[in-house]
CHARMM-style PDB file with segment names, atoms N, HN, CA, C and O in Angstrom:
ATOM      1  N   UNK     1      10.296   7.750  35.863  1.00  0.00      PROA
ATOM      2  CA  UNK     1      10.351   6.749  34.820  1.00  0.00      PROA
ATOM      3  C   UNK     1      11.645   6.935  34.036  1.00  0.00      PROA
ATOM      4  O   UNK     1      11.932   7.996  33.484  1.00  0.00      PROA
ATOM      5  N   UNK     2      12.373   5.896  34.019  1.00  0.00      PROA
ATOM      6  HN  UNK     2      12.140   5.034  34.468  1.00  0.00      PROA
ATOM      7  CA  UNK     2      13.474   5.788  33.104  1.00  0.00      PROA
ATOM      8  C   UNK     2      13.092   5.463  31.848  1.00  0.00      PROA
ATOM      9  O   UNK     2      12.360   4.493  31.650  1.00  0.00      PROA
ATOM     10  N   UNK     3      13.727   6.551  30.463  1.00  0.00      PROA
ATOM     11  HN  UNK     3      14.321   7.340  30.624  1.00  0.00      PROA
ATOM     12  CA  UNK     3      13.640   6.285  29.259  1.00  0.00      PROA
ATOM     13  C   UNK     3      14.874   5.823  28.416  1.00  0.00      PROA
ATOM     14  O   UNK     3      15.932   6.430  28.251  1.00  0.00      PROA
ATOM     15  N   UNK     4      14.517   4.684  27.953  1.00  0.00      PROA
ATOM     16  HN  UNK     4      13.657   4.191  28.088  1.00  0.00      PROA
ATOM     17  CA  UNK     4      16.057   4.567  27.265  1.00  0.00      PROA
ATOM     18  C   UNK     4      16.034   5.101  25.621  1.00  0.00      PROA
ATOM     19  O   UNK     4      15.064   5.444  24.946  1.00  0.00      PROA
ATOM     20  N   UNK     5      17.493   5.031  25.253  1.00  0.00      PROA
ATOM     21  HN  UNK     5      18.281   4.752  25.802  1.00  0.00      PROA
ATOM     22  CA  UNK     5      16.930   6.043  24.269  1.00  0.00      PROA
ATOM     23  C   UNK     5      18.108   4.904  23.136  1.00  0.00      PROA
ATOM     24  O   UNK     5      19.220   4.508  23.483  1.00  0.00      PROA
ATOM     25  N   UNK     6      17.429   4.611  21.810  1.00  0.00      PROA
ATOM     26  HN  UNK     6      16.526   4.933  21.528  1.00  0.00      PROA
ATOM     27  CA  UNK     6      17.868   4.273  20.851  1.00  0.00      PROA
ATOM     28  C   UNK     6      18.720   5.205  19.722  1.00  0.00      PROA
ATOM     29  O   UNK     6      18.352   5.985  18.844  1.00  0.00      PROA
ATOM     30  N   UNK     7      19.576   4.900  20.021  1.00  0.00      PROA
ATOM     31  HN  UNK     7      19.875   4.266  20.734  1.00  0.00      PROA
ATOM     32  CA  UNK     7      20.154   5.782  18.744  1.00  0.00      PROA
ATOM     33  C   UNK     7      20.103   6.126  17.236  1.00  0.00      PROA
ATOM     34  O   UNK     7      20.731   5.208  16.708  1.00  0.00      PROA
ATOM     35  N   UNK     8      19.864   6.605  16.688  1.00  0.00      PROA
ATOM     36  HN  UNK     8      19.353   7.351  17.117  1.00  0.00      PROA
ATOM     37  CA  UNK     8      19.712   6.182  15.040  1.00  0.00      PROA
ATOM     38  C   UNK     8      20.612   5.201  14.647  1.00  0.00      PROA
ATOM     39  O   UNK     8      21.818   5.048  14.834  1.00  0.00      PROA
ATOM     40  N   UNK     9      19.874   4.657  14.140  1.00  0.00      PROA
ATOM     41  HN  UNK     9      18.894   4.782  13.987  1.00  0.00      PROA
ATOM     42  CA  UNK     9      20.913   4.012  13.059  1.00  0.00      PROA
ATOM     43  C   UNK     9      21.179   2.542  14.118  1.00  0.00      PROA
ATOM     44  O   UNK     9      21.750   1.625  13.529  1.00  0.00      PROA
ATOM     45  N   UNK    10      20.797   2.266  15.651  1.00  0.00      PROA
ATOM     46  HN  UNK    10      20.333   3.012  16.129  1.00  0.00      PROA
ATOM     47  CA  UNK    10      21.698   1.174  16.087  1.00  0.00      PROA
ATOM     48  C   UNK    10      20.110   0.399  16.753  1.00  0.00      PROA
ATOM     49  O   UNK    10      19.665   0.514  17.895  1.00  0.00      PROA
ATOM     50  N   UNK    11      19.536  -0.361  15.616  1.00  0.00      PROA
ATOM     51  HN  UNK    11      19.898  -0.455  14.688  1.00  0.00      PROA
ATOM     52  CA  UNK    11      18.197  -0.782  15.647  1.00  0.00      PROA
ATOM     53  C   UNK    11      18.305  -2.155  16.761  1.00  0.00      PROA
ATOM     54  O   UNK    11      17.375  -2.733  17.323  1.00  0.00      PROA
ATOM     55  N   UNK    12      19.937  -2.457  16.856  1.00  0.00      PROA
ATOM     56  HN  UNK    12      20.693  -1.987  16.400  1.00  0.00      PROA
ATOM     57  CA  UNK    12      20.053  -3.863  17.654  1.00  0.00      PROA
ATOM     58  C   UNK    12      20.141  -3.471  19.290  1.00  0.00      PROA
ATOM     59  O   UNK    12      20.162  -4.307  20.193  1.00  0.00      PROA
ATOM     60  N   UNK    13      20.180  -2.274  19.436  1.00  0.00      PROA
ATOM     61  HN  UNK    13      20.163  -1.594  18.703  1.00  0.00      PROA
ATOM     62  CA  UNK    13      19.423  -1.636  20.810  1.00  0.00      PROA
ATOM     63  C   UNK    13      18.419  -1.714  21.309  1.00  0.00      PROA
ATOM     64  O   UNK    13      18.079  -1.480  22.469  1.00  0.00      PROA
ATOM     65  N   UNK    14      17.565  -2.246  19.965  1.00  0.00      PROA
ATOM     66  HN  UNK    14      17.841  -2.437  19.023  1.00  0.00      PROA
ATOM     67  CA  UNK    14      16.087  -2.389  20.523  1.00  0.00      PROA
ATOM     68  C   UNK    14      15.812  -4.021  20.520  1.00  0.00      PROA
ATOM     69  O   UNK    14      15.726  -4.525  19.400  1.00  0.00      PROA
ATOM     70  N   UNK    15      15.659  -4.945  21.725  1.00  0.00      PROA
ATOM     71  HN  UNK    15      15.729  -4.536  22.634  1.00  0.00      PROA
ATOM     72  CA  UNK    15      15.529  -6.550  21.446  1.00  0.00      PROA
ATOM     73  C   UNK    15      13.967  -6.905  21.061  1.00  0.00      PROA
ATOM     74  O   UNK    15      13.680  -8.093  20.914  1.00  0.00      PROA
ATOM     75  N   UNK    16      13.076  -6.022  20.915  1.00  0.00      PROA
ATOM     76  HN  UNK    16      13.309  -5.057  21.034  1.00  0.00      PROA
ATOM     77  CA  UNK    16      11.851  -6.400  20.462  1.00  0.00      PROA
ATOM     78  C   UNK    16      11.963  -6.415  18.842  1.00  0.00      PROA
ATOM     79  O   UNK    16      11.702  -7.323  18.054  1.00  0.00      PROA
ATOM     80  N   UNK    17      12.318  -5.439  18.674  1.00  0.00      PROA
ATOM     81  HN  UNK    17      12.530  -4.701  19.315  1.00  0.00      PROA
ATOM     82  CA  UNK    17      13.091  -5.343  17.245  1.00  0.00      PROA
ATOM     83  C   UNK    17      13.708  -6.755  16.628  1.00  0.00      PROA
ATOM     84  O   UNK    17      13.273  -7.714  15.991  1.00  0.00      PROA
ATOM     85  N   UNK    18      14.961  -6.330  17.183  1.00  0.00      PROA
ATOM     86  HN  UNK    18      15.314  -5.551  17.700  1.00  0.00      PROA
ATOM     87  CA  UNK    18      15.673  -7.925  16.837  1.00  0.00      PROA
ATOM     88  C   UNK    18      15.118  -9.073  17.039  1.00  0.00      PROA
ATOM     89  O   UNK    18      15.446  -9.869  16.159  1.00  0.00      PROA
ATOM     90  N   UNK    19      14.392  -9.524  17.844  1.00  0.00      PROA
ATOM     91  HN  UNK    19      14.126  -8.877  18.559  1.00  0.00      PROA
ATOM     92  CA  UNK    19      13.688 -10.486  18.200  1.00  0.00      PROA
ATOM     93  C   UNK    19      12.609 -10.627  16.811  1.00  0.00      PROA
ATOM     94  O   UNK    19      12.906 -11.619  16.146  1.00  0.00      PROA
ATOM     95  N   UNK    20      11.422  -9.837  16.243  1.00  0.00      PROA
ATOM     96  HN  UNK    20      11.181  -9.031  16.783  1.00  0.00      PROA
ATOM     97  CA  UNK    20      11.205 -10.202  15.519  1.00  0.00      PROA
ATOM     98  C   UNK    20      11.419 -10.647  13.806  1.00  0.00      PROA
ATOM     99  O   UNK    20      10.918 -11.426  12.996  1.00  0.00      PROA
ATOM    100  N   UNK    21      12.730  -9.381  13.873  1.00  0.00      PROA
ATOM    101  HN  UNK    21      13.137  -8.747  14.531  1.00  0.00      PROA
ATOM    102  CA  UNK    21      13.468  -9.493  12.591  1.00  0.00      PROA
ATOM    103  C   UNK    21      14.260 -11.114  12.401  1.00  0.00      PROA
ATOM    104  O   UNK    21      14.326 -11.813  11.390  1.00  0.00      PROA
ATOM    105  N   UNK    22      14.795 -11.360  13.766  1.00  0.00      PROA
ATOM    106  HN  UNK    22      14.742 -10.792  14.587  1.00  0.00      PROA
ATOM    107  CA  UNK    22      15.600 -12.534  13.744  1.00  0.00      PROA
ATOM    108  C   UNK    22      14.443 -14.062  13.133  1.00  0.00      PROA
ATOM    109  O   UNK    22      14.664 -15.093  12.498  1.00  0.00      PROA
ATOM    110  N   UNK    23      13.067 -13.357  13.840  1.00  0.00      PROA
ATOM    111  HN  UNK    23      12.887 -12.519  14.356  1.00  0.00      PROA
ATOM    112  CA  UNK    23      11.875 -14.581  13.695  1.00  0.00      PROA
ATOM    113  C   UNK    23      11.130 -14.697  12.515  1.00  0.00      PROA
ATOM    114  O   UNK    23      10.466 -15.677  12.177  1.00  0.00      PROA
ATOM    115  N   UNK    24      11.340 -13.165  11.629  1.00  0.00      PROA
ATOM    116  HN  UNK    24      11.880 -12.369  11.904  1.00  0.00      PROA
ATOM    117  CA  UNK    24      11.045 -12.949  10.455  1.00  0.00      PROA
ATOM    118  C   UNK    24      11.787 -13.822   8.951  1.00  0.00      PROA
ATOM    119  O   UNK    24      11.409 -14.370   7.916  1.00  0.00      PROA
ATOM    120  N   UNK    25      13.167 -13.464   9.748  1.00  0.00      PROA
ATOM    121  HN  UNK    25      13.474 -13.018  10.589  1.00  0.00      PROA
ATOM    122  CA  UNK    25      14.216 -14.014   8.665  1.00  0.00      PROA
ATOM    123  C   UNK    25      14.394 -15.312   8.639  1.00  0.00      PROA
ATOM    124  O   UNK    25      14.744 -15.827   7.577  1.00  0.00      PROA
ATOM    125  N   UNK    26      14.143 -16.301  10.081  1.00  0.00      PROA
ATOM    126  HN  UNK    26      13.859 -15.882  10.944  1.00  0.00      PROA
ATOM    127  CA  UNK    26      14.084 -17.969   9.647  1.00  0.00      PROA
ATOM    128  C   UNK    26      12.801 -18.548   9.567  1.00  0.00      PROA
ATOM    129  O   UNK    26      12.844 -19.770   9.705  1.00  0.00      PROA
ATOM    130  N   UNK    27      11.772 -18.123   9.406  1.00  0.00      PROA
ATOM    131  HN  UNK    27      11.737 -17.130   9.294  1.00  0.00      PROA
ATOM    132  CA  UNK    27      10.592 -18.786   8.849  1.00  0.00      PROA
ATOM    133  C   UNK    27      10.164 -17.887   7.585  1.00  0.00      PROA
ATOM    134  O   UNK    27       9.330 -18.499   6.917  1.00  0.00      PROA
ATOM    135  N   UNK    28      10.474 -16.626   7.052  1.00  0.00      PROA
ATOM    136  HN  UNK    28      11.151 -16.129   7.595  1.00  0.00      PROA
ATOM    137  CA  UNK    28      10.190 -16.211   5.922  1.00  0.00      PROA
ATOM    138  C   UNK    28      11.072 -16.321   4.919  1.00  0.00      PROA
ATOM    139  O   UNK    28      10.798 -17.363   4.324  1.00  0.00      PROA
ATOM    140  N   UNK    29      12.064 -15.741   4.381  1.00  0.00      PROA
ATOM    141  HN  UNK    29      12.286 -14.894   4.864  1.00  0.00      PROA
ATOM    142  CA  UNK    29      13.520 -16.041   3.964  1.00  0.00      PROA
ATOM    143  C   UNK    29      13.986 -17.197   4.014  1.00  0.00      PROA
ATOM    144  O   UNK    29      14.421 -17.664   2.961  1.00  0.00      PROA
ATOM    145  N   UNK    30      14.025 -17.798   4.923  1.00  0.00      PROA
ATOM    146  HN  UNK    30      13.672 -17.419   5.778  1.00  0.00      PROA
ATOM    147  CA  UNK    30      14.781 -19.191   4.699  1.00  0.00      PROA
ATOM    148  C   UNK    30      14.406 -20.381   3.778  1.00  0.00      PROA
ATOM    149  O   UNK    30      14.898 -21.204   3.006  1.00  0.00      PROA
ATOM    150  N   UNK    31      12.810 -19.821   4.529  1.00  0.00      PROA
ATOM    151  HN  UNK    31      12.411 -19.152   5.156  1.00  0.00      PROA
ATOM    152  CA  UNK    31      12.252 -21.335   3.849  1.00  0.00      PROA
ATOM    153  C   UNK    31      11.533 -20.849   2.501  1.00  0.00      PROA
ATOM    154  O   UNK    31      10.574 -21.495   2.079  1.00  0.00      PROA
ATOM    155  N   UNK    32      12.143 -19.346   1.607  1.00  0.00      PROA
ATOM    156  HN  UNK    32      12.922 -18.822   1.950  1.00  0.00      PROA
ATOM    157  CA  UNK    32      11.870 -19.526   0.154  1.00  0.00      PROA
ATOM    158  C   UNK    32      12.960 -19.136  -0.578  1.00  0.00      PROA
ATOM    159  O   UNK    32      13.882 -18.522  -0.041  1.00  0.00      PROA
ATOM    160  N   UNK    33      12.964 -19.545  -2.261  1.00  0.00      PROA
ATOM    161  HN  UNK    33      12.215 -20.043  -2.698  1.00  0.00      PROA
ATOM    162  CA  UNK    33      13.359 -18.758  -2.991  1.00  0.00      PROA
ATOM    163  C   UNK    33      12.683 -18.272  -3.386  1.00  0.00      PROA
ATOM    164  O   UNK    33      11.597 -18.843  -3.487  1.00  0.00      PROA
ATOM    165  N   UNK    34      12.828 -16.688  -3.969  1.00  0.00      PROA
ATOM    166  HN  UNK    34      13.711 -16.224  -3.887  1.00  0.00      PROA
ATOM    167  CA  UNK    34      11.787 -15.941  -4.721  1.00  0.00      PROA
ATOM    168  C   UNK    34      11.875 -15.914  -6.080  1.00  0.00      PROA
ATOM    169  O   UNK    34      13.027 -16.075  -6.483  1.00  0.00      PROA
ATOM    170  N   UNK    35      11.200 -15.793  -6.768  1.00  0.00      PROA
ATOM    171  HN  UNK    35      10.264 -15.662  -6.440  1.00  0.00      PROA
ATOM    172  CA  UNK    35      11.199 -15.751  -8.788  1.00  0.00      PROA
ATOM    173  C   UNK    35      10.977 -14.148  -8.902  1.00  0.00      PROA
ATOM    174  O   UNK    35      11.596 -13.803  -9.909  1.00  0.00      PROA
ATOM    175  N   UNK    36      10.287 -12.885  -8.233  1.00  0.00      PROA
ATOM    176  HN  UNK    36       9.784 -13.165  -7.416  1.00  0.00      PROA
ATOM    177  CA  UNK    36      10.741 -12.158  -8.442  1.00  0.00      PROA
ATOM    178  C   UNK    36       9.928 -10.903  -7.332  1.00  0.00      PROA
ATOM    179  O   UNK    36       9.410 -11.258  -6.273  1.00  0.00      PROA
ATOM    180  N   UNK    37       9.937  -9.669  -7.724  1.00  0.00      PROA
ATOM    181  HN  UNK    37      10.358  -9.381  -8.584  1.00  0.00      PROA
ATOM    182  CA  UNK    37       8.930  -9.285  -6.760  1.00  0.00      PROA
ATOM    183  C   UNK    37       8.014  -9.179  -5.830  1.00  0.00      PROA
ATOM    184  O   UNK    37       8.118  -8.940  -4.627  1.00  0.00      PROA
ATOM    185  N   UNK    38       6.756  -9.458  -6.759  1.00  0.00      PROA
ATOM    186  HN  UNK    38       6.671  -9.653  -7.736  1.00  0.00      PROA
ATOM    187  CA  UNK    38       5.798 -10.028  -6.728  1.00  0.00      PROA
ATOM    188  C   UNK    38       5.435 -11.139  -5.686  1.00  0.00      PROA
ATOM    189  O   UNK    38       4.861 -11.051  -4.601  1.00  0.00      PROA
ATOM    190  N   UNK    39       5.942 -12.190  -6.348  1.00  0.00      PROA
ATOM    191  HN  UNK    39       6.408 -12.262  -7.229  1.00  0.00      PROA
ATOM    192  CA  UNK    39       6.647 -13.598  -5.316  1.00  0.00      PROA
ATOM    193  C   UNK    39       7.037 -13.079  -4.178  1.00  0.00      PROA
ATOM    194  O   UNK    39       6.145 -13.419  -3.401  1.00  0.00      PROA
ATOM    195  N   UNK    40       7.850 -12.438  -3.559  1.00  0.00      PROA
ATOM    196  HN  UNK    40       8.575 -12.162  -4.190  1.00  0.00      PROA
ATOM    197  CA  UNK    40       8.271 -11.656  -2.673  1.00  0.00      PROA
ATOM    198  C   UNK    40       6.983 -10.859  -1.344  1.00  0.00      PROA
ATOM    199  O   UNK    40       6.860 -11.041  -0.133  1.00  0.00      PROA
ATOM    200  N   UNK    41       6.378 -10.147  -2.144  1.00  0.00      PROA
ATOM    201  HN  UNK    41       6.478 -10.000  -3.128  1.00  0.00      PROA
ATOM    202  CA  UNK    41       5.046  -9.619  -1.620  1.00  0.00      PROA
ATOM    203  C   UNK    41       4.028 -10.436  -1.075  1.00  0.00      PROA
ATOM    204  O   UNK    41       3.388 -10.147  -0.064  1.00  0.00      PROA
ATOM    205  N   UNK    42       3.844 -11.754  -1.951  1.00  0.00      PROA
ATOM    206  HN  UNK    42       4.363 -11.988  -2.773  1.00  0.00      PROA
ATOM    207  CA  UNK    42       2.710 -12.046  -1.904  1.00  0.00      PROA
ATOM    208  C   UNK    42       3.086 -13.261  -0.543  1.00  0.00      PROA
ATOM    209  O   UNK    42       2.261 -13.375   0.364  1.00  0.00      PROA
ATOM    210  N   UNK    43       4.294 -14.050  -0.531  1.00  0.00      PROA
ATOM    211  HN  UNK    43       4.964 -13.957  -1.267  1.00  0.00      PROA
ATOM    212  CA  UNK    43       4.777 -14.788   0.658  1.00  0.00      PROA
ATOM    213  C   UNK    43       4.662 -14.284   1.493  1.00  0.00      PROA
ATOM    214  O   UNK    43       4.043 -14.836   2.402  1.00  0.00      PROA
ATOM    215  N   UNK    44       5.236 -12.810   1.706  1.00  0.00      PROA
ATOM    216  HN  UNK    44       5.739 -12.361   0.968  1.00  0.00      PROA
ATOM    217  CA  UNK    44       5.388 -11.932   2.710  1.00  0.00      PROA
ATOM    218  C   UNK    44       3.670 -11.373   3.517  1.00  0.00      PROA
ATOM    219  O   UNK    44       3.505 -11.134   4.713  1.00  0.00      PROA
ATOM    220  N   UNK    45       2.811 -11.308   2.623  1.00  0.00      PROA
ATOM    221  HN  UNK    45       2.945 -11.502   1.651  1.00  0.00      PROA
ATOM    222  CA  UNK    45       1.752 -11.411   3.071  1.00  0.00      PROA
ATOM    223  C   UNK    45       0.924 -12.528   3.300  1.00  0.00      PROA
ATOM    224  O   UNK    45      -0.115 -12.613   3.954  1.00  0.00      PROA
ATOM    225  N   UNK    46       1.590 -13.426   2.615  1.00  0.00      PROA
ATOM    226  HN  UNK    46       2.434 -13.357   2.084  1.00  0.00      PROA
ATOM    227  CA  UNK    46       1.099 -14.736   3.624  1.00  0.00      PROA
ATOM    228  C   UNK    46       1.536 -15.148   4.979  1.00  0.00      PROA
ATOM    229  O   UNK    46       0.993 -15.761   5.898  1.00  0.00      PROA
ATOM    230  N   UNK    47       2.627 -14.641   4.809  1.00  0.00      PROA
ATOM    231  HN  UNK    47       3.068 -14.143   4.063  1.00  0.00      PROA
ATOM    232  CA  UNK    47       3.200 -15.321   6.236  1.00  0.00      PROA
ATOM    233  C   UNK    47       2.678 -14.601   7.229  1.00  0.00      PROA
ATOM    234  O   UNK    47       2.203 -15.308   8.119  1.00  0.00      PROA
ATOM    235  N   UNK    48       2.561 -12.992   7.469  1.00  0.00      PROA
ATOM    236  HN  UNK    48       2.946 -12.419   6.746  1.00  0.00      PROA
ATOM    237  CA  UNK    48       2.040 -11.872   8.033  1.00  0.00      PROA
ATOM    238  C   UNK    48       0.317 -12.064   8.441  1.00  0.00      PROA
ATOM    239  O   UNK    48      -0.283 -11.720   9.460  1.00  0.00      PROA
ATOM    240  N   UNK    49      -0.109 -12.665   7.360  1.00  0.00      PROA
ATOM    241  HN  UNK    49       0.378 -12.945   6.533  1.00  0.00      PROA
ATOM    242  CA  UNK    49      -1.642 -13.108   7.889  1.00  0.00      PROA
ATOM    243  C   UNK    49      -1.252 -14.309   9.095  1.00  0.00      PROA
ATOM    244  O   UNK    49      -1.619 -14.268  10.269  1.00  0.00      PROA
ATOM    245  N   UNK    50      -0.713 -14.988   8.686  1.00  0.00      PROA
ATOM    246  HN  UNK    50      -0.415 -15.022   7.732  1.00  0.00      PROA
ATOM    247  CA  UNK    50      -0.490 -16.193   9.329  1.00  0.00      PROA
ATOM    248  C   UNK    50      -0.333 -15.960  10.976  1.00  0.00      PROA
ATOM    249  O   UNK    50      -0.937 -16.476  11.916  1.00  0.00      PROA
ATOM    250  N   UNK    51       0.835 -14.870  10.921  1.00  0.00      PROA
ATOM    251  HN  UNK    51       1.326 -14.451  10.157  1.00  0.00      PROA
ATOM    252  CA  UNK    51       1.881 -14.473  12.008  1.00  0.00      PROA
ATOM    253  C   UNK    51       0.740 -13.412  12.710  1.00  0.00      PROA
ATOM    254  O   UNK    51       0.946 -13.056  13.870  1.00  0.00      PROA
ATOM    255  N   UNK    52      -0.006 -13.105  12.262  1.00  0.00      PROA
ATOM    256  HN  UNK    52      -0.173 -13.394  11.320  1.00  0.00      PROA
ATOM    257  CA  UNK    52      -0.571 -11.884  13.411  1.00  0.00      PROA
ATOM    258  C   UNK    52      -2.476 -12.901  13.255  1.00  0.00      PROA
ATOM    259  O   UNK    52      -3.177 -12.757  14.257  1.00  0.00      PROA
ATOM    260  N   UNK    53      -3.030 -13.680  12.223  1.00  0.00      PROA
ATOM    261  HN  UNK    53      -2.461 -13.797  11.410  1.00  0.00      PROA
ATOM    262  CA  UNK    53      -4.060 -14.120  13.049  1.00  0.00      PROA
ATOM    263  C   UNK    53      -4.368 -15.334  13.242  1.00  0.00      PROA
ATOM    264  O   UNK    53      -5.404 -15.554  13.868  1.00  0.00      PROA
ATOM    265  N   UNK    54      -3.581 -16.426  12.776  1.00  0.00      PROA
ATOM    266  HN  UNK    54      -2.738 -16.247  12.267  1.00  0.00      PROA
ATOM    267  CA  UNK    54      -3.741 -17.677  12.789  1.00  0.00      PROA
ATOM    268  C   UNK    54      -3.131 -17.806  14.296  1.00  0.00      PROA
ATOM    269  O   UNK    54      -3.734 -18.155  15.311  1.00  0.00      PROA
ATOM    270  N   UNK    55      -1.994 -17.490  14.178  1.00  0.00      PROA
ATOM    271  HN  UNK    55      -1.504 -17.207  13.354  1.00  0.00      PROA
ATOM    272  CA  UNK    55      -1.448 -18.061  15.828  1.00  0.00      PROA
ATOM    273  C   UNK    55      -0.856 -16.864  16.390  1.00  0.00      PROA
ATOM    274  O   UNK    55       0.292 -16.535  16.095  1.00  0.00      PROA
ATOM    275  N   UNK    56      -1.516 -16.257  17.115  1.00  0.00      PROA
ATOM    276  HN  UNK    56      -2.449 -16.525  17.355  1.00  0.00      PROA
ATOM    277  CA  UNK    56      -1.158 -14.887  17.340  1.00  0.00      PROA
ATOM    278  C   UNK    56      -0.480 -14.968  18.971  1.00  0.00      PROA
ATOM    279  OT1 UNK    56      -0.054 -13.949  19.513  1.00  0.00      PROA
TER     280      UNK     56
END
């Protein structure tokens, strides 16, 4: 079995990674502004319910 090996620090080695960060950042981020924290958290756990049981 071949292991590939990620380096620290070079997270764009990994495309499962990137793949969801990239899918994270234009349907979460894009489509808000935040007012502060809070706001922040609570989108973020909406979208996360959404993303792992509504349409999984």
């Amino acid at each position: 079995m071949l292991w590939h090996y990620i380096a620290p620090g070079k997270l764009y080695q990994n495309g499962f990674v990137e793949s969801f960060n990239g899918r994270f950042h234009d349907e979460c981020f894009n489509e808000h502004l935040f007012r502060n924290l809070c706001h922040v958290r609570s989108v973020i756990d909406a979208w996360w319910a959404d993303h792992n049981a509504i349409r999984p």
